[in-house]
Coordinates of C-alpha atoms in Angstrom, one line a residue:
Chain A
X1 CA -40.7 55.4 55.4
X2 CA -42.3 53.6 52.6
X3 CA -44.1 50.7 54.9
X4 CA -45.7 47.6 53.9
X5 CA -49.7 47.9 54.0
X6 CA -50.9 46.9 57.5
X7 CA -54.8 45.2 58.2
X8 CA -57.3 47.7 59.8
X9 CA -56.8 47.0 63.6
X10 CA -60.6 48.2 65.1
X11 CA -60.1 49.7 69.1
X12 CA -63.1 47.8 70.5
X13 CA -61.7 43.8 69.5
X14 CA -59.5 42.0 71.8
X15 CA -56.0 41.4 70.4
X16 CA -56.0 37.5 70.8
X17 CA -59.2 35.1 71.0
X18 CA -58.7 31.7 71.4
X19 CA -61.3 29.1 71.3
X20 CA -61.0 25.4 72.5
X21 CA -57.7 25.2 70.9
X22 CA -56.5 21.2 70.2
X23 CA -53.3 20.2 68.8
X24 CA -52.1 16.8 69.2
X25 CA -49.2 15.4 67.2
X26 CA -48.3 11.5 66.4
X27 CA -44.3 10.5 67.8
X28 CA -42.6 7.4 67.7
X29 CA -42.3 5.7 71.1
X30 CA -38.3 5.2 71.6
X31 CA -39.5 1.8 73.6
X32 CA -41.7 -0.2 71.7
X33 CA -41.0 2.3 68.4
X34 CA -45.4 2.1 68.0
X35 CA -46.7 5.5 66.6
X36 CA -48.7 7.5 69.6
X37 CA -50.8 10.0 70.4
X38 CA -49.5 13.0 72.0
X39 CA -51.7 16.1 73.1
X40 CA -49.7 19.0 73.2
X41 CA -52.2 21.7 73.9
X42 CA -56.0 20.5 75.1
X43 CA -59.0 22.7 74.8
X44 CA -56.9 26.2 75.5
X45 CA -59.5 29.1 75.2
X46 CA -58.6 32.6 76.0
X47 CA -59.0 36.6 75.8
X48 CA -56.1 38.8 75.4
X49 CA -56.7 42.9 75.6
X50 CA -54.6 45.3 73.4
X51 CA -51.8 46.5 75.2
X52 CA -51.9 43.6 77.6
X53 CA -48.6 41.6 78.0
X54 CA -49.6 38.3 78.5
X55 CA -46.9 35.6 80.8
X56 CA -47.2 31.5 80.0
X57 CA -45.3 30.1 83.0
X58 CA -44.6 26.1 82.3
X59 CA -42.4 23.5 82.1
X60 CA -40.6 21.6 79.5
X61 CA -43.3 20.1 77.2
X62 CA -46.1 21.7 78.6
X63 CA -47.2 22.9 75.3
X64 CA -46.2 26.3 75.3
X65 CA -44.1 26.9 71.9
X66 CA -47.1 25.0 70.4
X67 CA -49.2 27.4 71.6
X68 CA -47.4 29.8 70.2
X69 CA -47.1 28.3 66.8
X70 CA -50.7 28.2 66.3
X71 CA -51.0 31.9 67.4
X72 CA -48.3 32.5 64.6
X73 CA -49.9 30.4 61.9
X74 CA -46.9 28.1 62.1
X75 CA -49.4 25.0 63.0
X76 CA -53.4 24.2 62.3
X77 CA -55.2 23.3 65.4
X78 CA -57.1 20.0 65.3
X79 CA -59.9 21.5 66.4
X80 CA -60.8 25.1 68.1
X81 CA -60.0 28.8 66.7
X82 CA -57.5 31.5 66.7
X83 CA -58.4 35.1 65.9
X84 CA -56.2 38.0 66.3
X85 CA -57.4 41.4 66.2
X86 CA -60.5 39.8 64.7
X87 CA -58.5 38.1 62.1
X88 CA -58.9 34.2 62.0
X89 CA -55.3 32.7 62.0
X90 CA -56.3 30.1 59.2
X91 CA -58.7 32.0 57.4
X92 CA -56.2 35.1 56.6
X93 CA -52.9 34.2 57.2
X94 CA -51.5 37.0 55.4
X95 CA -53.7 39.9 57.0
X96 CA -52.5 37.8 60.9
X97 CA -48.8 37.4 59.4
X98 CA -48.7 41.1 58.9
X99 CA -50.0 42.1 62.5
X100 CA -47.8 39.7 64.3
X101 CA -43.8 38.4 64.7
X102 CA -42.1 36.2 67.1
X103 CA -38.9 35.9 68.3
X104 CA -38.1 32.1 69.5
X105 CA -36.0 30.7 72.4
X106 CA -33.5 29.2 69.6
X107 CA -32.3 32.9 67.5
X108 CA -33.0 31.0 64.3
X109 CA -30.5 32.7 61.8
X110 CA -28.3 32.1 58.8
X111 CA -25.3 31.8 60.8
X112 CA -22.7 32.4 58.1
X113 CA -24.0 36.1 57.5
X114 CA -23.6 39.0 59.3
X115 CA -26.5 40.6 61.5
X116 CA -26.8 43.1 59.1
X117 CA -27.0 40.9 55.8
X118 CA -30.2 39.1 58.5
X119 CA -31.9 41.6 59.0
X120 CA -31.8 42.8 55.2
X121 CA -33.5 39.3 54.1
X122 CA -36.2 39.2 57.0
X123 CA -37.2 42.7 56.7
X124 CA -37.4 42.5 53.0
X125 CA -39.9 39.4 53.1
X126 CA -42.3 42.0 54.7
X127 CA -41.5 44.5 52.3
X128 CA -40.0 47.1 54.3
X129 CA -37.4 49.5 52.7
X130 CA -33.6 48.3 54.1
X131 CA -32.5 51.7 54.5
X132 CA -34.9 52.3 57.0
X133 CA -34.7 48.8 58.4
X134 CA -31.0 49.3 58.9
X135 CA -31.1 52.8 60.6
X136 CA -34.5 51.3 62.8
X137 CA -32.3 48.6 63.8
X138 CA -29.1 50.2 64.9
X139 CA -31.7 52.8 67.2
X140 CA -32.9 49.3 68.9
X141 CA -30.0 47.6 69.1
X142 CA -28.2 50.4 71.1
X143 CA -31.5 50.5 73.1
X144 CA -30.8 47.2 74.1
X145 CA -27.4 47.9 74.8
X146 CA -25.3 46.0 71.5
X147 CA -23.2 48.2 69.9
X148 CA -23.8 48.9 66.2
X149 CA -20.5 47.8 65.0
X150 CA -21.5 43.9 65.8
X151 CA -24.0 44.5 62.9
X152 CA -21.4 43.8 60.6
X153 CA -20.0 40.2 62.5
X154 CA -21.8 36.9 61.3
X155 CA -24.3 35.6 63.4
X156 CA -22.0 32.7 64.1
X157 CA -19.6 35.2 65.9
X158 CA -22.0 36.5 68.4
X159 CA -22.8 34.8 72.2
X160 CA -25.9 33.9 72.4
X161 CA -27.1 36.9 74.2
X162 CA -26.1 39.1 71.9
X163 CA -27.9 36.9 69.0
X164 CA -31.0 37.1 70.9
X165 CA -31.0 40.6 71.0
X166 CA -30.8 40.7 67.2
X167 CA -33.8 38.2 66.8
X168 CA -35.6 41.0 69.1
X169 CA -34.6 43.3 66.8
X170 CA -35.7 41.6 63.8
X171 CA -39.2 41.1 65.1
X172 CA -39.5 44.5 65.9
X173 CA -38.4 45.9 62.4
X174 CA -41.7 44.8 61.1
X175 CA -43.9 46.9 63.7
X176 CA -45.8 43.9 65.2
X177 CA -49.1 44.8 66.8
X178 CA -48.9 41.7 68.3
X179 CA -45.4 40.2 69.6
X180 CA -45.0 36.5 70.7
X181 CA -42.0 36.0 72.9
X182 CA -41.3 32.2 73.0
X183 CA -38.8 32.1 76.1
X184 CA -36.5 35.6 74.8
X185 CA -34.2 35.7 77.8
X186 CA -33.2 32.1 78.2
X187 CA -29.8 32.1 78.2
X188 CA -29.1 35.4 78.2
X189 CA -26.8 37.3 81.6
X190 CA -28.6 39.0 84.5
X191 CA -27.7 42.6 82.4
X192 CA -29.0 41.5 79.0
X193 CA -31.8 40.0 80.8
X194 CA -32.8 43.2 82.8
X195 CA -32.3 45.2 79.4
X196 CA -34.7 42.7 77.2
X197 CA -37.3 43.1 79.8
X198 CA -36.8 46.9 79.8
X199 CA -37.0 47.3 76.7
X200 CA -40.5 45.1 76.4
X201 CA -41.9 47.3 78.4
X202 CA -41.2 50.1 76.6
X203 CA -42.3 48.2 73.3
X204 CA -45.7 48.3 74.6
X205 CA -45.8 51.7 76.0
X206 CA -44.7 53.0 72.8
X207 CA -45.8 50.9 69.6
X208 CA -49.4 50.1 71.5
X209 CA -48.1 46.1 71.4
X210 CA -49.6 43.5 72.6
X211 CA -47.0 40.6 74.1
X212 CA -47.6 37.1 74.7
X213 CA -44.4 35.5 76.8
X214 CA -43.8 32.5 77.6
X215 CA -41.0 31.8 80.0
X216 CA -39.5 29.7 82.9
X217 CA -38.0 32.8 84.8
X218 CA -40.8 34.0 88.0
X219 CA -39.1 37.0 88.5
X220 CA -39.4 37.9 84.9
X221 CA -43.3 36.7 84.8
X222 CA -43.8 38.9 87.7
X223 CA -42.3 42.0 86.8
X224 CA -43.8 42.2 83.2
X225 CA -46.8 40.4 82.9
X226 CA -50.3 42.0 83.3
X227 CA -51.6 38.1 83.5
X228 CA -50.0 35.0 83.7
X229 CA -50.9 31.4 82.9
X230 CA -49.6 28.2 84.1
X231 CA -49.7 25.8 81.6
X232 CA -49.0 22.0 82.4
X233 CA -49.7 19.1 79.8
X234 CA -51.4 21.3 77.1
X235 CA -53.7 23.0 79.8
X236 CA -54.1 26.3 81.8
X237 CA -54.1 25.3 85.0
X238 CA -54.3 29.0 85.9
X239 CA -54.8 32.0 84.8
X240 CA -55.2 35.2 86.3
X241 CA -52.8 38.3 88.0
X242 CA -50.0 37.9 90.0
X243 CA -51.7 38.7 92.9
X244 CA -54.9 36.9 92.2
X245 CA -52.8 33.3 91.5
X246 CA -50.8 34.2 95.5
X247 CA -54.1 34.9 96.9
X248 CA -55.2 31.4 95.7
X249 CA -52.2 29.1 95.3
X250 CA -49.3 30.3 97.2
X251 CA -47.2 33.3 98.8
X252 CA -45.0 33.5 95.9
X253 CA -45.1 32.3 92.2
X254 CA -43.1 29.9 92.6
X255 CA -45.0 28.4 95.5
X256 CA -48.0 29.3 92.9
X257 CA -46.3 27.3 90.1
X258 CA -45.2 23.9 92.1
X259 CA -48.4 24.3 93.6
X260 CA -50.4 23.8 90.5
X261 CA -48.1 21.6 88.3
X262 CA -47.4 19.3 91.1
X263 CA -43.5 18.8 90.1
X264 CA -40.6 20.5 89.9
X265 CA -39.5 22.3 87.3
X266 CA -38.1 21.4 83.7
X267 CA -39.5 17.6 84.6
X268 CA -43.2 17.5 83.4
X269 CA -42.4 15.7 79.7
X270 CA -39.0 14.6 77.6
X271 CA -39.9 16.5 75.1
X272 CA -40.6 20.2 74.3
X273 CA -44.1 20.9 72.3
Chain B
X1 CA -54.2 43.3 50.9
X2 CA -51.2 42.6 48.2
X3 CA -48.6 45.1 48.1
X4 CA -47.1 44.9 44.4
X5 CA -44.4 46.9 46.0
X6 CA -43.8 44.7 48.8
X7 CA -44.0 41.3 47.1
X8 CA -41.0 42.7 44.8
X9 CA -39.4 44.1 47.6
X10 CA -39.4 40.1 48.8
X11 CA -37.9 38.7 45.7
X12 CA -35.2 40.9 45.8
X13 CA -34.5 40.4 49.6
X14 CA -34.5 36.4 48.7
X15 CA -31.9 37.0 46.1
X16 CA -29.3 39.2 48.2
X17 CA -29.6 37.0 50.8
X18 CA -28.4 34.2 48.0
X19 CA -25.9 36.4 46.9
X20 CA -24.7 37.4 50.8
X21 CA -24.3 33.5 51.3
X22 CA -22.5 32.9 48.1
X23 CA -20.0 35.4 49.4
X24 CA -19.9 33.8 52.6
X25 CA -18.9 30.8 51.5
X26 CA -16.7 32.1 48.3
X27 CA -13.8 29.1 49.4
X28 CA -16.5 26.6 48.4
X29 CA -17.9 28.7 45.8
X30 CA -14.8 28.9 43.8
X31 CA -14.2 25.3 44.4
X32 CA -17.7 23.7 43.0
X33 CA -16.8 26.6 40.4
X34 CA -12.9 25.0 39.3
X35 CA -14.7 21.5 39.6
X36 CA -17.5 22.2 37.0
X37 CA -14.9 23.3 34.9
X38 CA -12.6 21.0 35.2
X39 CA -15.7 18.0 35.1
X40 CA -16.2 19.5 31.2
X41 CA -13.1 19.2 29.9
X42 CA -12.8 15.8 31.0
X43 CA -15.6 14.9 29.8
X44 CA -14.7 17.1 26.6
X45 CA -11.6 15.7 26.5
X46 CA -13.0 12.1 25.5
X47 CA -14.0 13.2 22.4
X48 CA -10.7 13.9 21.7
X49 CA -9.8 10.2 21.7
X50 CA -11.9 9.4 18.1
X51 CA -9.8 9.8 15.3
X52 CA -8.9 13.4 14.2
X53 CA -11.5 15.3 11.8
X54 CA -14.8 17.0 11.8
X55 CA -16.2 13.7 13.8
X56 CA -13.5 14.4 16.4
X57 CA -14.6 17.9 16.8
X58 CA -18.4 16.8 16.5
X59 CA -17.8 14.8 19.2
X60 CA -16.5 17.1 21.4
X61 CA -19.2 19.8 20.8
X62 CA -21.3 16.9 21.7
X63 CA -20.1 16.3 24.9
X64 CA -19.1 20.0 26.0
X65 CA -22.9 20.9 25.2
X66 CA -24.0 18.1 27.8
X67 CA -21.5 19.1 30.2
X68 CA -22.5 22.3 29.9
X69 CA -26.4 22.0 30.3
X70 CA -26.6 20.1 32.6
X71 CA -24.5 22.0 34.4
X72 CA -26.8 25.0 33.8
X73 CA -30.0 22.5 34.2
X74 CA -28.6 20.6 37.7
X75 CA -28.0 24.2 38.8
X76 CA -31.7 25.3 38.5
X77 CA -32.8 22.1 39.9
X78 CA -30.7 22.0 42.8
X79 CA -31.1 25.4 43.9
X80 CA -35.0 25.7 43.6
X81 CA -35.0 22.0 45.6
X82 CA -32.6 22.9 48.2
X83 CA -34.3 26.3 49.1
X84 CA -36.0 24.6 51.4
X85 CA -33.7 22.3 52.8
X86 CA -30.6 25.0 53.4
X87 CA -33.5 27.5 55.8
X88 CA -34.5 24.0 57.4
X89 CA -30.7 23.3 58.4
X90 CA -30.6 26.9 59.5
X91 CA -33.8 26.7 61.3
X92 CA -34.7 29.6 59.9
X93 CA -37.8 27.9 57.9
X94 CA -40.5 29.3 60.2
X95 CA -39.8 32.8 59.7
X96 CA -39.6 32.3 55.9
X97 CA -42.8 30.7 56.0
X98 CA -44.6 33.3 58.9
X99 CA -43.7 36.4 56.9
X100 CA -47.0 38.3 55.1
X101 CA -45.7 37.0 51.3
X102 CA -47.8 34.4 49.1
X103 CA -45.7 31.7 48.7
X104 CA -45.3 32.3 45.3
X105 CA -43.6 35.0 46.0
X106 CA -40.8 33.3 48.1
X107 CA -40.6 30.4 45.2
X108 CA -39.7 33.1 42.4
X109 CA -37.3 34.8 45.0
X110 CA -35.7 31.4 45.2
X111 CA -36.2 30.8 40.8
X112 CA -35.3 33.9 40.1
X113 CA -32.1 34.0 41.9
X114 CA -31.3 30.1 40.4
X115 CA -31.3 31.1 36.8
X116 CA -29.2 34.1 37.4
X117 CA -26.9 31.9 39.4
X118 CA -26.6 29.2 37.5
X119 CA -26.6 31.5 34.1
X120 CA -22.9 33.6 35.4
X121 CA -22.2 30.0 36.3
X122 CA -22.7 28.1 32.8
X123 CA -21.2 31.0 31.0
X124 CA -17.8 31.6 33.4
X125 CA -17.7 27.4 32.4
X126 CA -18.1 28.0 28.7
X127 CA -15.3 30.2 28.7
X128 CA -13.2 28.4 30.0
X129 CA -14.2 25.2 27.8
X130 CA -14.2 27.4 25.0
X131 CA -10.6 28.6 25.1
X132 CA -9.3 24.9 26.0
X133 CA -10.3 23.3 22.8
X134 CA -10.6 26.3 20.5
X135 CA -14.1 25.6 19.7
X136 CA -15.0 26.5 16.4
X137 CA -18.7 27.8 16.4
X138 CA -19.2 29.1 12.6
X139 CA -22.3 27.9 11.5
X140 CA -24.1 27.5 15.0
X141 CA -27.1 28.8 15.9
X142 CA -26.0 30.1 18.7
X143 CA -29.4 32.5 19.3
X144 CA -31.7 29.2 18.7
X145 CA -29.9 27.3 21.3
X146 CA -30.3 30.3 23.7
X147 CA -33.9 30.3 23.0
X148 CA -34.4 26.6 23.9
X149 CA -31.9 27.2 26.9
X150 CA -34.1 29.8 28.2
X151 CA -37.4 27.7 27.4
X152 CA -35.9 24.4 29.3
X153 CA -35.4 26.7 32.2
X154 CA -39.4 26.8 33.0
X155 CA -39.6 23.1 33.3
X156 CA -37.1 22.8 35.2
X157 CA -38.2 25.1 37.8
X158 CA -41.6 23.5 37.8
X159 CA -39.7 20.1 38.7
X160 CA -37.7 21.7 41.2
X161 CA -40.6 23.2 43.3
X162 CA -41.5 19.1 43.1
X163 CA -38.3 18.3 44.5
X164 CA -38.7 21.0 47.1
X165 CA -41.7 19.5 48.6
X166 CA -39.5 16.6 49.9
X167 CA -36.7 18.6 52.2
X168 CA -40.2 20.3 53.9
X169 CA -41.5 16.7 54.4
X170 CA -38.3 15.4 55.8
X171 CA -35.1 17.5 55.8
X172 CA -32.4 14.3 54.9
X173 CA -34.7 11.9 53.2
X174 CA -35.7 14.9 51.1
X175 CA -32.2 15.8 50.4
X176 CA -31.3 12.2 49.6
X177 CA -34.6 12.2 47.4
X178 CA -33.8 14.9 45.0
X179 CA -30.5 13.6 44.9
X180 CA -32.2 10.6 43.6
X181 CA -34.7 12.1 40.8
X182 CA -31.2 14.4 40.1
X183 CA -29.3 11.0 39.2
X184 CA -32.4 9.4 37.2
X185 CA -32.7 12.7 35.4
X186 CA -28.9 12.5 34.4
X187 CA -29.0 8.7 33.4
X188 CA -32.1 9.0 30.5
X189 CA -31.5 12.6 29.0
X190 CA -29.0 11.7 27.0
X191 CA -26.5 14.0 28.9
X192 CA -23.2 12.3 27.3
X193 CA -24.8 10.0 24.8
X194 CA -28.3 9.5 22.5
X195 CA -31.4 8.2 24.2
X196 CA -31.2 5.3 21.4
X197 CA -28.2 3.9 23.7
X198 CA -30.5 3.2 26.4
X199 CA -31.7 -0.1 27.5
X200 CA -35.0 -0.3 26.3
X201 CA -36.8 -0.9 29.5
X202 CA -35.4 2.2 30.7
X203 CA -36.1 4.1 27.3
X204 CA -39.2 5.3 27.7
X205 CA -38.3 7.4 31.0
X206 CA -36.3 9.6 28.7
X207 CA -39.4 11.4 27.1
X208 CA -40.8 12.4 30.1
X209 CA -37.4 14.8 31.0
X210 CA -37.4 18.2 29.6
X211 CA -33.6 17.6 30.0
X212 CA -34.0 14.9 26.7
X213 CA -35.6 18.1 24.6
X214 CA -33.3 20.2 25.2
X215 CA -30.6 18.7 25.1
X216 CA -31.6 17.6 21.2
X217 CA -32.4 20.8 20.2
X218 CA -29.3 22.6 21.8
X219 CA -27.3 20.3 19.4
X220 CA -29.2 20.5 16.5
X221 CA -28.6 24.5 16.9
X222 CA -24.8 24.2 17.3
X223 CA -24.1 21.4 15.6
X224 CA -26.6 21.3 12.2
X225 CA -27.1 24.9 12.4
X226 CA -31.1 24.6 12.6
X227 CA -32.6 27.4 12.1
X228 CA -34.1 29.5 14.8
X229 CA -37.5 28.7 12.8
X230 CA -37.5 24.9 13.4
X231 CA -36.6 25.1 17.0
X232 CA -39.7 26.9 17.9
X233 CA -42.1 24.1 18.0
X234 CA -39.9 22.6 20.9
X235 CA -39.2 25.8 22.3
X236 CA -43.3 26.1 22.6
X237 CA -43.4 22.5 24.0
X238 CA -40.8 23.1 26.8
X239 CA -42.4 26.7 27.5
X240 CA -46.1 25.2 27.9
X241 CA -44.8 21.9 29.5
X242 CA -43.4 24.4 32.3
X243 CA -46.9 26.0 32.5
X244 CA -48.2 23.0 33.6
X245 CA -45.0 22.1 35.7
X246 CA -44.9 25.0 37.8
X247 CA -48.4 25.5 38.5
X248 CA -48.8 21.7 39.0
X249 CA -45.5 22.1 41.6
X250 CA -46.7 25.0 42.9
X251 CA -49.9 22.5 43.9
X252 CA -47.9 20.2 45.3
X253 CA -45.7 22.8 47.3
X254 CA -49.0 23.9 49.2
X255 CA -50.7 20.5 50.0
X256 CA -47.3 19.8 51.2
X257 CA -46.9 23.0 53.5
X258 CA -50.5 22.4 54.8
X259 CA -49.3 18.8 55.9
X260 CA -46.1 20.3 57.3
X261 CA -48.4 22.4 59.8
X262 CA -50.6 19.7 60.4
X263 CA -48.2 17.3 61.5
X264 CA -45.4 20.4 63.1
X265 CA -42.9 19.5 60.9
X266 CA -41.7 22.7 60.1
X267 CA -39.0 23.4 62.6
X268 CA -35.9 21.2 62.1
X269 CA -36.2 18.0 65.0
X270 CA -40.2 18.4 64.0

């Protein structure tokens, strides 16, 4: 396949540095309707090794998509750095945008067109052939257990499952080296659930990826993530294995999670950064 | 790192995915399509109320040629402006903007595919107005006035990446924006009548539109016959007036991303 070029990779750097990461954005309070302050993430700084899947366990608000967005160049921090794979995020966009895709908790498609017609547009913006792209994504799709012939139904058509699977897709087309995962699952059944997971597994084993995830589902933290954070009002509370967060917080992760954040879930802000 | 291959590989990818949509919604299509066409002859058909003889048919050039371009002109305008609005409806803005392309590249994508659109669509429209009044063209210069049609189309796509700044800022108040600068762009061109009609406070608004130049030339070609010769001074002007349009929207287009990610106001309730 004719690909795109891709930005040397070197063995020996970690696949995501982060350093004293800031973001805080200005919103309108509903009460008085005065202009505020609002830190979304607060002096994040972190490591993450190649071929490491990385789990961000937090509520609503905590900061997490935000995190996310200034990993994908979506946002500028306020202050603090992002490097990936020894590329700053703000420095060289375009060498970072080629080593990384994301697939977010909304599928964000053009909902009139087919899954197909999608996938033509997104994989031609990073310049890979749509033959290729096409066949690529009818081998993942059927990996992930959607059959080929929903390709040609518009997006609009499909459950939400089923359009979730595609955005996977998508992102995969491009041959990230580094995936971020904003909450894939949500929403999807047990089956599709299981399958997604599955098949992020075998991402990494066999494209040498490195996945950042961020969800709300324990089970799902546990079974895929190498580490996990627990991120509450733009800060890592935690961060560490599975086992090293029971030995500390709790028996389970859930006992680990209330433990830390201090509230139950989905509660900790009205609004999701 | 810039793939030649790839960059072209994202124009082309921008301009099926026009063309896929247009399919998509062909009802529509067809509909803005009949309208157009049935918005020129009225407005053709006005001329036709001034006393029979060559000022009757004058007059009816005259107004068909307005109809027309700015039909072809709103076209470009629109499209290149509501780019960015239609992907932040969709939500689909993000990926757009995180894919590995300059963003010039996604801005011709989006230019490219608005003159060929609204091109098929100007020329489907002056078929039709053509074989309703039996326009007589002898003695037109008909190659001059495609010259300054294609020149006109630079500006126009300079002011359109202006306009497309707004939608990323704020996706309604940037719709109802361009709507705005649309509206004031139609009132002091001279669309359906000379500029000299204009109030005179308002005058002086009409020599800043590329529309205005156009629009006179156009009409000189078809309607005095100038030659191909004489139209090339304004044909240079509206060339090197979009050379300093599209770079300076290009400008704007970046500071205005660069806010977008410093404020997260990219993704649609941002």
């Amino acid at each position: 396949m004719n690909q795109p070029q891709v930005p040397s990779v070197s063995p020996s750097v970690p696949a995501l540095i982060a350093d004293q990461l800031k973001k805080s954005f200005r919103e309108r309070d509903q009460e008085n309707r005065r202009w505020r302050q609002v830190d979304a993430v607060s002096d994040i700084s972190l490591t993450v090794s190649r071929r490491e899947i990385l789990g961000i366990l937090g509520p609503n608000g905590s900061g997490k998509s935000t995190l996310i967005r200034l990993m994908a160049t979506l946002l500028t921090p306020d202050q603090g750095h992002v490097a990936i794979f020894g590329h700053d995020v703000q420095q060289h966009r375009l060498a970072v945008r080629r080593l990384i895709n994301r697939v977010s908790v909304e599928a964000s498609f053009f909902k009139k067109l087919t899954a197909e017609e999608n996938l033509a547009y997104a994989t031609g913006l990073y310049g890979v052939p749509n033959r290729a792209a096409q066949v690529k994504a009818r081998e993942i799709l059927r990996r992930l257990g959607l059959p080929t012939r929903k390709l040609k139904v518009p997006m609009e058509q499909l459950s939400r499952g089923q359009q979730q699977k595609i955005a996977i897709a998508r992102a995969l087309l491009t041959s990230p080296t580094l995936m971020l995962l904003d909450e894939p699952t949500t929403g999807l059944d047990p089956k599709s659930r299981r399958e997604v997971q599955q098949f992020i597994l075998e991402v990494r084993a066999t494209h040498d990826a490195t996945i950042i995830i961020c969800t709300h589902d324990m089970n799902e933290a546990e079974r895929l993530c190498d580490r996990v954070a627990i991120m509450s009002r733009g800060r890592f509370e935690a961060l560490g294995t599975v086992a090293e967060l029971k030995s500390r917080y709790g028996s389970t992760l859930e006992e680990v999670f209330f433990a830390l954040i201090g509230e139950p879930l989905g509660e900790a802000g009205e609004q999701e950064f | 790192m810039l793939s030649i291959m790839g960059e072209t590989r994202a124009v082309w990818s921008l301009v099926r995915r026009n063309f896929h949509l247009l399919r998509r919604y062909l009802g529509w299509e067809l509909v803005f399509w009949f309208y157009n066409l049935i918005n020129a002859l009225t407005i053709g058909l006005i001329g036709l109320n001034t006393p029979a003889g060559p000022t009757r048919d004058r007059t009816v050039v005259y107004l068909v040629i307005g109809a027309l371009l700015w039909n072809f002109l709103s076209i470009l305008f629109q499209e290149v402006s509501n780019s960015v609005q239609w992907e932040r409806w969709e939500g689909t803005i993000e990926y757009s903007f995180m894919a590995p392309i300059r963003r010039i590249t996604y801005l011709l994508g989006v230019c490219a595919w608005a003159v060929l659109y609204g091109l098929v669509r100007t020329l489907v429209i002056l078929v039709g107005v053509a074989l309703f009044f039996h326009i007589n063209l002898q003695g037109a210069d008909l190659t001059g006035a495609g010259l300054i049609l294609i020149a006109s189309s630079v500006p126009f796509i300079g002011l359109g990446l202006m306009a497309a700044v707004l939608p990323l800022l704020s996706t309604e108040r940037g719709a109802q924006a361009t709507q705005v600068i649309q509206g004031v762009l139609l009132l002091v061109s001279g669309v359906y009548y000379p500029i000299s009609v204009l109030p005179a406070w308002i005058r002086w608004a009409s020599v800043l539109s590329p529309a205005t130049y156009t629009l006179n030339s156009v009409r000189k070609a078809v309607l005095n016959g100038a030659s191909i010769h004489s139209l090339l001074g304004v044909s240079a002007g509206l060339l090197a007036s979009g050379i300093v349009l599209i770079p300076i929207g290009l400008g704007i287009f970046l500071l205005a991303e660069r806010y977008a990610m410093r404020a997260g106001s990219l993704k649609r309730n941002g």
